[in-house]
Amino acid sequence: MKRVLGLLFCGLCIYAFFYDITKGTVPNVEIESKTTFTSQIPYEEVQIQPGDTLLSIIDRKYGFPENHTIEKIIADFTKLNNGLMPEHMQPGKIYKIPIYDSSY
């Protein structure tokens, strides 16, 4: 009986560890975003979710801006975030994402 309970406990621990690694146990909370127009580049503060990239966020929220190059988007992001490159974004943190419309 002790072996069965021990095996069940070990199985539960392994399952909990696997679930924590793959899905996480922290709830996915959306932070309300704020749109601001300072420093000549309009931006929105966005909390990064796992799997997000700069281009995927811009494409999802506004559609990909056809009149701007990827280099321009990266340069604007870097300028807004004090020199941080997009590949160094971390899930859970809030970054300034440039907003592009037809007038900018």
Backbone atoms as SQL, in Angstrom:
CREATE TABLE atoms (id INTEGER PRIMARY KEY, chain TEXT, resi INTEGER, resn TEXT, atom TEXT, x REAL, y REAL, z REAL);
INSERT INTO atoms VALUES
  (1, 'A', 1, 'MET', 'N', 0.816, -1.191, 0.000),
  (2, 'A', 1, 'MET', 'CA', 0.000, 0.000, 0.000),
  (3, 'A', 1, 'MET', 'C', 0.870, 1.270, 0.000),
  (4, 'A', 2, 'LYS', 'N', 1.960, 1.229, 0.757),
  (5, 'A', 2, 'LYS', 'CA', 2.853, 2.383, 0.801),
  (6, 'A', 2, 'LYS', 'C', 3.501, 2.614, -0.556),
  (7, 'A', 3, 'ARG', 'N', 3.811, 1.538, -1.266),
  (8, 'A', 3, 'ARG', 'CA', 4.415, 1.679, -2.587),
  (9, 'A', 3, 'ARG', 'C', 3.445, 2.318, -3.575),
  (10, 'A', 4, 'VAL', 'N', 2.194, 1.911, -3.513),
  (11, 'A', 4, 'VAL', 'CA', 1.179, 2.472, -4.408),
  (12, 'A', 4, 'VAL', 'C', 1.015, 3.961, -4.130),
  (13, 'A', 5, 'LEU', 'N', 0.908, 4.318, -2.873),
  (14, 'A', 5, 'LEU', 'CA', 0.778, 5.744, -2.515),
  (15, 'A', 5, 'LEU', 'C', 2.035, 6.516, -2.908),
  (16, 'A', 6, 'GLY', 'N', 3.197, 5.901, -2.722),
  (17, 'A', 6, 'GLY', 'CA', 4.447, 6.538, -3.119),
  (18, 'A', 6, 'GLY', 'C', 4.514, 6.761, -4.622),
  (19, 'A', 7, 'LEU', 'N', 4.082, 5.752, -5.410),
  (20, 'A', 7, 'LEU', 'CA', 4.058, 5.890, -6.859),
  (21, 'A', 7, 'LEU', 'C', 3.056, 6.966, -7.301),
  (22, 'A', 8, 'LEU', 'N', 1.892, 6.996, -6.679),
  (23, 'A', 8, 'LEU', 'CA', 0.902, 8.026, -7.003),
  (24, 'A', 8, 'LEU', 'C', 1.437, 9.425, -6.684),
  (25, 'A', 9, 'PHE', 'N', 2.115, 9.548, -5.533),
  (26, 'A', 9, 'PHE', 'CA', 2.674, 10.839, -5.151),
  (27, 'A', 9, 'PHE', 'C', 3.770, 11.267, -6.130),
  (28, 'A', 10, 'CYS', 'N', 4.632, 10.337, -6.513),
  (29, 'A', 10, 'CYS', 'CA', 5.687, 10.649, -7.492),
  (30, 'A', 10, 'CYS', 'C', 5.079, 11.027, -8.835),
  (31, 'A', 11, 'GLY', 'N', 4.052, 10.291, -9.265),
  (32, 'A', 11, 'GLY', 'CA', 3.373, 10.612, -10.520),
  (33, 'A', 11, 'GLY', 'C', 2.749, 11.998, -10.471),
  (34, 'A', 12, 'LEU', 'N', 2.127, 12.349, -9.364),
  (35, 'A', 12, 'LEU', 'CA', 1.528, 13.675, -9.204),
  (36, 'A', 12, 'LEU', 'C', 2.601, 14.766, -9.251),
  (37, 'A', 13, 'CYS', 'N', 3.734, 14.506, -8.594),
  (38, 'A', 13, 'CYS', 'CA', 4.833, 15.490, -8.616),
  (39, 'A', 13, 'CYS', 'C', 5.380, 15.670, -10.026),
  (40, 'A', 14, 'ILE', 'N', 5.543, 14.582, -10.761),
  (41, 'A', 14, 'ILE', 'CA', 6.043, 14.671, -12.130),
  (42, 'A', 14, 'ILE', 'C', 5.052, 15.424, -13.003),
  (43, 'A', 15, 'TYR', 'N', 3.759, 15.117, -12.860),
  (44, 'A', 15, 'TYR', 'CA', 2.735, 15.818, -13.634),
  (45, 'A', 15, 'TYR', 'C', 2.747, 17.321, -13.311),
  (46, 'A', 16, 'ALA', 'N', 2.813, 17.672, -12.029),
  (47, 'A', 16, 'ALA', 'CA', 2.819, 19.087, -11.635),
  (48, 'A', 16, 'ALA', 'C', 4.054, 19.793, -12.197),
  (49, 'A', 17, 'PHE', 'N', 5.193, 19.148, -12.143),
  (50, 'A', 17, 'PHE', 'CA', 6.412, 19.739, -12.687),
  (51, 'A', 17, 'PHE', 'C', 6.286, 19.926, -14.198),
  (52, 'A', 18, 'PHE', 'N', 5.805, 18.912, -14.915),
  (53, 'A', 18, 'PHE', 'CA', 5.629, 18.995, -16.369),
  (54, 'A', 18, 'PHE', 'C', 4.640, 20.106, -16.725),
  (55, 'A', 19, 'TYR', 'N', 3.519, 20.184, -16.013),
  (56, 'A', 19, 'TYR', 'CA', 2.508, 21.210, -16.283),
  (57, 'A', 19, 'TYR', 'C', 3.096, 22.608, -16.048),
  (58, 'A', 20, 'ASP', 'N', 3.859, 22.770, -14.984),
  (59, 'A', 20, 'ASP', 'CA', 4.458, 24.060, -14.670),
  (60, 'A', 20, 'ASP', 'C', 5.447, 24.484, -15.742),
  (61, 'A', 21, 'ILE', 'N', 6.233, 23.549, -16.243),
  (62, 'A', 21, 'ILE', 'CA', 7.223, 23.864, -17.272),
  (63, 'A', 21, 'ILE', 'C', 6.544, 24.205, -18.599),
  (64, 'A', 22, 'THR', 'N', 5.528, 23.454, -18.993),
  (65, 'A', 22, 'THR', 'CA', 4.919, 23.656, -20.315),
  (66, 'A', 22, 'THR', 'C', 3.883, 24.761, -20.349),
  (67, 'A', 23, 'LYS', 'N', 3.038, 24.870, -19.351),
  (68, 'A', 23, 'LYS', 'CA', 1.941, 25.844, -19.377),
  (69, 'A', 23, 'LYS', 'C', 2.157, 27.012, -18.418),
  (70, 'A', 24, 'GLY', 'N', 2.869, 26.782, -17.355),
  (71, 'A', 24, 'GLY', 'CA', 3.076, 27.812, -16.350),
  (72, 'A', 24, 'GLY', 'C', 1.916, 27.851, -15.384),
  (73, 'A', 25, 'THR', 'N', 2.162, 28.384, -14.213),
  (74, 'A', 25, 'THR', 'CA', 1.107, 28.451, -13.208),
  (75, 'A', 25, 'THR', 'C', 0.687, 29.877, -12.906),
  (76, 'A', 26, 'VAL', 'N', 1.382, 30.840, -13.492),
  (77, 'A', 26, 'VAL', 'CA', 1.019, 32.236, -13.289),
  (78, 'A', 26, 'VAL', 'C', -0.103, 32.573, -14.267),
  (79, 'A', 27, 'PRO', 'N', -1.201, 33.151, -13.796),
  (80, 'A', 27, 'PRO', 'CA', -2.294, 33.473, -14.716),
  (81, 'A', 27, 'PRO', 'C', -1.864, 34.501, -15.748),
  (82, 'A', 28, 'ASN', 'N', -2.393, 34.371, -16.948),
  (83, 'A', 28, 'ASN', 'CA', -2.096, 35.275, -18.049),
  (84, 'A', 28, 'ASN', 'C', -2.993, 36.506, -17.921),
  (85, 'A', 29, 'VAL', 'N', -2.453, 37.586, -17.378),
  (86, 'A', 29, 'VAL', 'CA', -3.226, 38.783, -17.118),
  (87, 'A', 29, 'VAL', 'C', -2.879, 39.834, -18.159),
  (88, 'A', 30, 'GLU', 'N', -3.885, 40.360, -18.819),
  (89, 'A', 30, 'GLU', 'CA', -3.676, 41.434, -19.787),
  (90, 'A', 30, 'GLU', 'C', -3.630, 42.769, -19.043),
  (91, 'A', 31, 'ILE', 'N', -2.656, 43.581, -19.376),
  (92, 'A', 31, 'ILE', 'CA', -2.562, 44.921, -18.809),
  (93, 'A', 31, 'ILE', 'C', -3.135, 45.883, -19.829),
  (94, 'A', 32, 'GLU', 'N', -3.941, 46.793, -19.343),
  (95, 'A', 32, 'GLU', 'CA', -4.538, 47.775, -20.238),
  (96, 'A', 32, 'GLU', 'C', -3.438, 48.616, -20.870),
  (97, 'A', 33, 'SER', 'N', -3.486, 48.741, -22.175),
  (98, 'A', 33, 'SER', 'CA', -2.437, 49.479, -22.868),
  (99, 'A', 33, 'SER', 'C', -2.794, 50.959, -22.943),
  (100, 'A', 34, 'LYS', 'N', -1.741, 51.774, -23.013),
  (101, 'A', 34, 'LYS', 'CA', -1.913, 53.214, -23.102),
  (102, 'A', 34, 'LYS', 'C', -1.244, 53.707, -24.376),
  (103, 'A', 35, 'THR', 'N', -1.939, 54.535, -25.117),
  (104, 'A', 35, 'THR', 'CA', -1.372, 55.113, -26.322),
  (105, 'A', 35, 'THR', 'C', -0.864, 56.506, -25.983),
  (106, 'A', 36, 'THR', 'N', 0.369, 56.795, -26.389),
  (107, 'A', 36, 'THR', 'CA', 0.990, 58.072, -26.082),
  (108, 'A', 36, 'THR', 'C', 1.660, 58.613, -27.336),
  (109, 'A', 37, 'PHE', 'N', 1.702, 59.928, -27.460),
  (110, 'A', 37, 'PHE', 'CA', 2.324, 60.560, -28.609),
  (111, 'A', 37, 'PHE', 'C', 3.406, 61.523, -28.144),
  (112, 'A', 38, 'THR', 'N', 4.548, 60.964, -27.756),
  (113, 'A', 38, 'THR', 'CA', 5.686, 61.788, -27.388),
  (114, 'A', 38, 'THR', 'C', 6.877, 61.362, -28.233),
  (115, 'A', 39, 'SER', 'N', 7.898, 62.144, -28.218),
  (116, 'A', 39, 'SER', 'CA', 9.149, 61.903, -28.934),
  (117, 'A', 39, 'SER', 'C', 8.941, 61.701, -30.432),
  (118, 'A', 40, 'GLN', 'N', 7.935, 62.324, -31.003),
  (119, 'A', 40, 'GLN', 'CA', 7.677, 62.316, -32.436),
  (120, 'A', 40, 'GLN', 'C', 7.260, 60.954, -32.981),
  (121, 'A', 41, 'ILE', 'N', 7.375, 59.886, -32.222),
  (122, 'A', 41, 'ILE', 'CA', 6.958, 58.564, -32.680),
  (123, 'A', 41, 'ILE', 'C', 5.767, 58.132, -31.820),
  (124, 'A', 42, 'PRO', 'N', 4.589, 57.978, -32.420),
  (125, 'A', 42, 'PRO', 'CA', 3.462, 57.497, -31.612),
  (126, 'A', 42, 'PRO', 'C', 3.706, 56.046, -31.200),
  (127, 'A', 43, 'TYR', 'N', 3.358, 55.726, -29.952),
  (128, 'A', 43, 'TYR', 'CA', 3.585, 54.367, -29.468),
  (129, 'A', 43, 'TYR', 'C', 2.483, 53.939, -28.523),
  (130, 'A', 44, 'GLU', 'N', 2.452, 52.651, -28.275),
  (131, 'A', 44, 'GLU', 'CA', 1.522, 52.059, -27.327),
  (132, 'A', 44, 'GLU', 'C', 2.332, 51.157, -26.409),
  (133, 'A', 45, 'GLU', 'N', 2.051, 51.219, -25.112),
  (134, 'A', 45, 'GLU', 'CA', 2.738, 50.349, -24.173),
  (135, 'A', 45, 'GLU', 'C', 2.014, 49.006, -24.148),
  (136, 'A', 46, 'VAL', 'N', 2.765, 47.932, -24.397),
  (137, 'A', 46, 'VAL', 'CA', 2.188, 46.591, -24.523),
  (138, 'A', 46, 'VAL', 'C', 2.977, 45.623, -23.652),
  (139, 'A', 47, 'GLN', 'N', 2.243, 44.764, -22.927),
  (140, 'A', 47, 'GLN', 'CA', 2.908, 43.702, -22.174),
  (141, 'A', 47, 'GLN', 'C', 3.143, 42.538, -23.120),
  (142, 'A', 48, 'ILE', 'N', 4.372, 42.064, -23.153),
  (143, 'A', 48, 'ILE', 'CA', 4.773, 41.007, -24.061),
  (144, 'A', 48, 'ILE', 'C', 4.323, 39.653, -23.510),
  (145, 'A', 49, 'GLN', 'N', 3.721, 38.846, -24.371),
  (146, 'A', 49, 'GLN', 'CA', 3.297, 37.492, -24.026),
  (147, 'A', 49, 'GLN', 'C', 4.309, 36.503, -24.619),
  (148, 'A', 50, 'PRO', 'N', 4.382, 35.287, -24.091),
  (149, 'A', 50, 'PRO', 'CA', 5.297, 34.294, -24.662),
  (150, 'A', 50, 'PRO', 'C', 5.015, 34.080, -26.147),
  (151, 'A', 51, 'GLY', 'N', 6.057, 34.086, -26.946),
  (152, 'A', 51, 'GLY', 'CA', 5.917, 33.885, -28.391),
  (153, 'A', 51, 'GLY', 'C', 5.750, 35.163, -29.186),
  (154, 'A', 52, 'ASP', 'N', 5.547, 36.299, -28.519),
  (155, 'A', 52, 'ASP', 'CA', 5.386, 37.566, -29.233),
  (156, 'A', 52, 'ASP', 'C', 6.710, 38.042, -29.798),
  (157, 'A', 53, 'THR', 'N', 6.652, 38.639, -30.980),
  (158, 'A', 53, 'THR', 'CA', 7.785, 39.350, -31.548),
  (159, 'A', 53, 'THR', 'C', 7.303, 40.753, -31.884),
  (160, 'A', 54, 'LEU', 'N', 8.224, 41.645, -32.137),
  (161, 'A', 54, 'LEU', 'CA', 7.855, 43.015, -32.472),
  (162, 'A', 54, 'LEU', 'C', 6.943, 43.040, -33.690),
  (163, 'A', 55, 'LEU', 'N', 7.319, 42.325, -34.728),
  (164, 'A', 55, 'LEU', 'CA', 6.537, 42.342, -35.962),
  (165, 'A', 55, 'LEU', 'C', 5.185, 41.657, -35.788),
  (166, 'A', 56, 'SER', 'N', 5.118, 40.599, -34.986),
  (167, 'A', 56, 'SER', 'CA', 3.834, 39.925, -34.789),
  (168, 'A', 56, 'SER', 'C', 2.865, 40.811, -34.008),
  (169, 'A', 57, 'ILE', 'N', 3.377, 41.583, -33.054),
  (170, 'A', 57, 'ILE', 'CA', 2.517, 42.491, -32.290),
  (171, 'A', 57, 'ILE', 'C', 1.973, 43.584, -33.197),
  (172, 'A', 58, 'ILE', 'N', 2.850, 44.198, -33.975),
  (173, 'A', 58, 'ILE', 'CA', 2.417, 45.274, -34.876),
  (174, 'A', 58, 'ILE', 'C', 1.419, 44.735, -35.895),
  (175, 'A', 59, 'ASP', 'N', 1.691, 43.571, -36.460),
  (176, 'A', 59, 'ASP', 'CA', 0.798, 42.991, -37.458),
  (177, 'A', 59, 'ASP', 'C', -0.554, 42.637, -36.846),
  (178, 'A', 60, 'ARG', 'N', -0.570, 42.086, -35.639),
  (179, 'A', 60, 'ARG', 'CA', -1.812, 41.689, -34.980),
  (180, 'A', 60, 'ARG', 'C', -2.662, 42.900, -34.609),
  (181, 'A', 61, 'LYS', 'N', -2.034, 43.953, -34.110),
  (182, 'A', 61, 'LYS', 'CA', -2.789, 45.108, -33.630),
  (183, 'A', 61, 'LYS', 'C', -3.204, 46.076, -34.741),
  (184, 'A', 62, 'TYR', 'N', -2.323, 46.313, -35.698),
  (185, 'A', 62, 'TYR', 'CA', -2.573, 47.382, -36.668),
  (186, 'A', 62, 'TYR', 'C', -2.484, 46.926, -38.120),
  (187, 'A', 63, 'GLY', 'N', -2.030, 45.716, -38.369),
  (188, 'A', 63, 'GLY', 'CA', -1.731, 45.295, -39.731),
  (189, 'A', 63, 'GLY', 'C', -0.335, 45.780, -40.073),
  (190, 'A', 64, 'PHE', 'N', 0.347, 45.033, -40.906),
  (191, 'A', 64, 'PHE', 'CA', 1.728, 45.403, -41.204),
  (192, 'A', 64, 'PHE', 'C', 1.768, 46.678, -42.043),
  (193, 'A', 65, 'PRO', 'N', 2.548, 47.686, -41.626),
  (194, 'A', 65, 'PRO', 'CA', 2.603, 48.961, -42.362),
  (195, 'A', 65, 'PRO', 'C', 3.381, 48.809, -43.669),
  (196, 'A', 66, 'GLU', 'N', 2.701, 48.929, -44.767),
  (197, 'A', 66, 'GLU', 'CA', 3.333, 48.730, -46.069),
  (198, 'A', 66, 'GLU', 'C', 4.308, 49.849, -46.439),
  (199, 'A', 67, 'ASN', 'N', 4.118, 51.040, -45.859),
  (200, 'A', 67, 'ASN', 'CA', 4.969, 52.168, -46.222),
  (201, 'A', 67, 'ASN', 'C', 6.201, 52.310, -45.318),
  (202, 'A', 68, 'HIS', 'N', 6.497, 51.307, -44.486),
  (203, 'A', 68, 'HIS', 'CA', 7.668, 51.343, -43.592),
  (204, 'A', 68, 'HIS', 'C', 8.440, 50.041, -43.726),
  (205, 'A', 69, 'THR', 'N', 9.752, 50.139, -43.705),
  (206, 'A', 69, 'THR', 'CA', 10.590, 48.948, -43.788),
  (207, 'A', 69, 'THR', 'C', 10.760, 48.326, -42.407),
  (208, 'A', 70, 'ILE', 'N', 11.188, 47.084, -42.399),
  (209, 'A', 70, 'ILE', 'CA', 11.446, 46.404, -41.130),
  (210, 'A', 70, 'ILE', 'C', 12.560, 47.117, -40.376),
  (211, 'A', 71, 'GLU', 'N', 13.564, 47.602, -41.090),
  (212, 'A', 71, 'GLU', 'CA', 14.669, 48.328, -40.449),
  (213, 'A', 71, 'GLU', 'C', 14.154, 49.585, -39.739),
  (214, 'A', 72, 'LYS', 'N', 13.203, 50.303, -40.365),
  (215, 'A', 72, 'LYS', 'CA', 12.618, 51.509, -39.760),
  (216, 'A', 72, 'LYS', 'C', 11.837, 51.145, -38.499),
  (217, 'A', 73, 'ILE', 'N', 11.072, 50.052, -38.554),
  (218, 'A', 73, 'ILE', 'CA', 10.296, 49.612, -37.390),
  (219, 'A', 73, 'ILE', 'C', 11.233, 49.255, -36.237),
  (220, 'A', 74, 'ILE', 'N', 12.307, 48.526, -36.537),
  (221, 'A', 74, 'ILE', 'CA', 13.274, 48.151, -35.496),
  (222, 'A', 74, 'ILE', 'C', 13.962, 49.385, -34.926),
  (223, 'A', 75, 'ALA', 'N', 14.328, 50.324, -35.790),
  (224, 'A', 75, 'ALA', 'CA', 14.989, 51.554, -35.320),
  (225, 'A', 75, 'ALA', 'C', 14.053, 52.356, -34.413),
  (226, 'A', 76, 'ASP', 'N', 12.783, 52.454, -34.784),
  (227, 'A', 76, 'ASP', 'CA', 11.821, 53.186, -33.947),
  (228, 'A', 76, 'ASP', 'C', 11.631, 52.495, -32.596),
  (229, 'A', 77, 'PHE', 'N', 11.518, 51.170, -32.606),
  (230, 'A', 77, 'PHE', 'CA', 11.379, 50.430, -31.353),
  (231, 'A', 77, 'PHE', 'C', 12.593, 50.657, -30.464),
  (232, 'A', 78, 'THR', 'N', 13.781, 50.568, -31.047),
  (233, 'A', 78, 'THR', 'CA', 15.016, 50.754, -30.292),
  (234, 'A', 78, 'THR', 'C', 15.090, 52.156, -29.696),
  (235, 'A', 79, 'LYS', 'N', 14.681, 53.159, -30.469),
  (236, 'A', 79, 'LYS', 'CA', 14.687, 54.542, -29.983),
  (237, 'A', 79, 'LYS', 'C', 13.698, 54.725, -28.831),
  (238, 'A', 80, 'LEU', 'N', 12.514, 54.145, -28.948),
  (239, 'A', 80, 'LEU', 'CA', 11.490, 54.286, -27.907),
  (240, 'A', 80, 'LEU', 'C', 11.868, 53.562, -26.617),
  (241, 'A', 81, 'ASN', 'N', 12.642, 52.506, -26.720),
  (242, 'A', 81, 'ASN', 'CA', 12.952, 51.675, -25.555),
  (243, 'A', 81, 'ASN', 'C', 14.409, 51.796, -25.118),
  (244, 'A', 82, 'ASN', 'N', 14.967, 52.968, -25.269),
  (245, 'A', 82, 'ASN', 'CA', 16.312, 53.281, -24.767),
  (246, 'A', 82, 'ASN', 'C', 17.388, 52.315, -25.253),
  (247, 'A', 83, 'GLY', 'N', 17.387, 52.029, -26.553),
  (248, 'A', 83, 'GLY', 'CA', 18.439, 51.222, -27.142),
  (249, 'A', 83, 'GLY', 'C', 18.226, 49.723, -27.084),
  (250, 'A', 84, 'LEU', 'N', 17.109, 49.270, -26.537),
  (251, 'A', 84, 'LEU', 'CA', 16.842, 47.834, -26.452),
  (252, 'A', 84, 'LEU', 'C', 16.488, 47.286, -27.827),
  (253, 'A', 85, 'MET', 'N', 17.131, 46.210, -28.224),
  (254, 'A', 85, 'MET', 'CA', 16.839, 45.559, -29.495),
  (255, 'A', 85, 'MET', 'C', 15.621, 44.654, -29.316),
  (256, 'A', 86, 'PRO', 'N', 14.799, 44.497, -30.347),
  (257, 'A', 86, 'PRO', 'CA', 13.577, 43.687, -30.221),
  (258, 'A', 86, 'PRO', 'C', 13.837, 42.237, -29.824),
  (259, 'A', 87, 'GLU', 'N', 14.972, 41.681, -30.213),
  (260, 'A', 87, 'GLU', 'CA', 15.235, 40.288, -29.865),
  (261, 'A', 87, 'GLU', 'C', 15.516, 40.084, -28.380),
  (262, 'A', 88, 'HIS', 'N', 15.659, 41.173, -27.630),
  (263, 'A', 88, 'HIS', 'CA', 15.896, 41.076, -26.189),
  (264, 'A', 88, 'HIS', 'C', 14.633, 41.326, -25.367),
  (265, 'A', 89, 'MET', 'N', 13.471, 41.394, -26.034),
  (266, 'A', 89, 'MET', 'CA', 12.214, 41.555, -25.296),
  (267, 'A', 89, 'MET', 'C', 11.965, 40.301, -24.461),
  (268, 'A', 90, 'GLN', 'N', 11.368, 40.495, -23.280),
  (269, 'A', 90, 'GLN', 'CA', 11.101, 39.378, -22.382),
  (270, 'A', 90, 'GLN', 'C', 9.608, 39.312, -22.087),
  (271, 'A', 91, 'PRO', 'N', 9.042, 38.101, -22.083),
  (272, 'A', 91, 'PRO', 'CA', 7.617, 37.952, -21.756),
  (273, 'A', 91, 'PRO', 'C', 7.315, 38.506, -20.371),
  (274, 'A', 92, 'GLY', 'N', 6.174, 39.157, -20.262),
  (275, 'A', 92, 'GLY', 'CA', 5.744, 39.713, -18.983),
  (276, 'A', 92, 'GLY', 'C', 6.143, 41.163, -18.778),
  (277, 'A', 93, 'LYS', 'N', 7.103, 41.650, -19.535),
  (278, 'A', 93, 'LYS', 'CA', 7.534, 43.039, -19.388),
  (279, 'A', 93, 'LYS', 'C', 6.766, 43.926, -20.358),
  (280, 'A', 94, 'ILE', 'N', 6.740, 45.205, -20.058),
  (281, 'A', 94, 'ILE', 'CA', 6.008, 46.174, -20.876),
  (282, 'A', 94, 'ILE', 'C', 7.000, 46.981, -21.702),
  (283, 'A', 95, 'TYR', 'N', 6.721, 47.075, -23.005),
  (284, 'A', 95, 'TYR', 'CA', 7.575, 47.820, -23.925),
  (285, 'A', 95, 'TYR', 'C', 6.732, 48.788, -24.738),
  (286, 'A', 96, 'LYS', 'N', 7.406, 49.812, -25.264),
  (287, 'A', 96, 'LYS', 'CA', 6.753, 50.796, -26.126),
  (288, 'A', 96, 'LYS', 'C', 6.826, 50.281, -27.563),
  (289, 'A', 97, 'ILE', 'N', 5.667, 50.035, -28.151),
  (290, 'A', 97, 'ILE', 'CA', 5.578, 49.516, -29.515),
  (291, 'A', 97, 'ILE', 'C', 5.137, 50.666, -30.425),
  (292, 'A', 98, 'PRO', 'N', 5.901, 50.985, -31.476),
  (293, 'A', 98, 'PRO', 'CA', 5.527, 52.089, -32.362),
  (294, 'A', 98, 'PRO', 'C', 4.209, 51.803, -33.079),
  (295, 'A', 99, 'ILE', 'N', 3.438, 52.873, -33.279),
  (296, 'A', 99, 'ILE', 'CA', 2.166, 52.782, -34.004),
  (297, 'A', 99, 'ILE', 'C', 2.359, 53.439, -35.344),
  (298, 'A', 100, 'TYR', 'N', 1.933, 52.770, -36.393),
  (299, 'A', 100, 'TYR', 'CA', 2.049, 53.306, -37.738),
  (300, 'A', 100, 'TYR', 'C', 0.665, 53.403, -38.354),
  (301, 'A', 101, 'ASP', 'N', 0.352, 54.549, -38.906),
  (302, 'A', 101, 'ASP', 'CA', -0.857, 54.696, -39.697),
  (303, 'A', 101, 'ASP', 'C', -0.480, 55.383, -41.004),
  (304, 'A', 102, 'SER', 'N', -1.433, 55.677, -41.817),
  (305, 'A', 102, 'SER', 'CA', -1.134, 56.223, -43.144),
  (306, 'A', 102, 'SER', 'C', -0.566, 57.645, -43.103),
  (307, 'A', 103, 'SER', 'N', -0.777, 58.358, -41.991),
  (308, 'A', 103, 'SER', 'CA', -0.284, 59.741, -41.924),
  (309, 'A', 103, 'SER', 'C', 1.128, 59.839, -41.391),
  (310, 'A', 104, 'TYR', 'N', 1.678, 58.766, -40.803),
  (311, 'A', 104, 'TYR', 'CA', 3.023, 58.827, -40.203),
  (312, 'A', 104, 'TYR', 'C', 4.031, 58.260, -41.145);
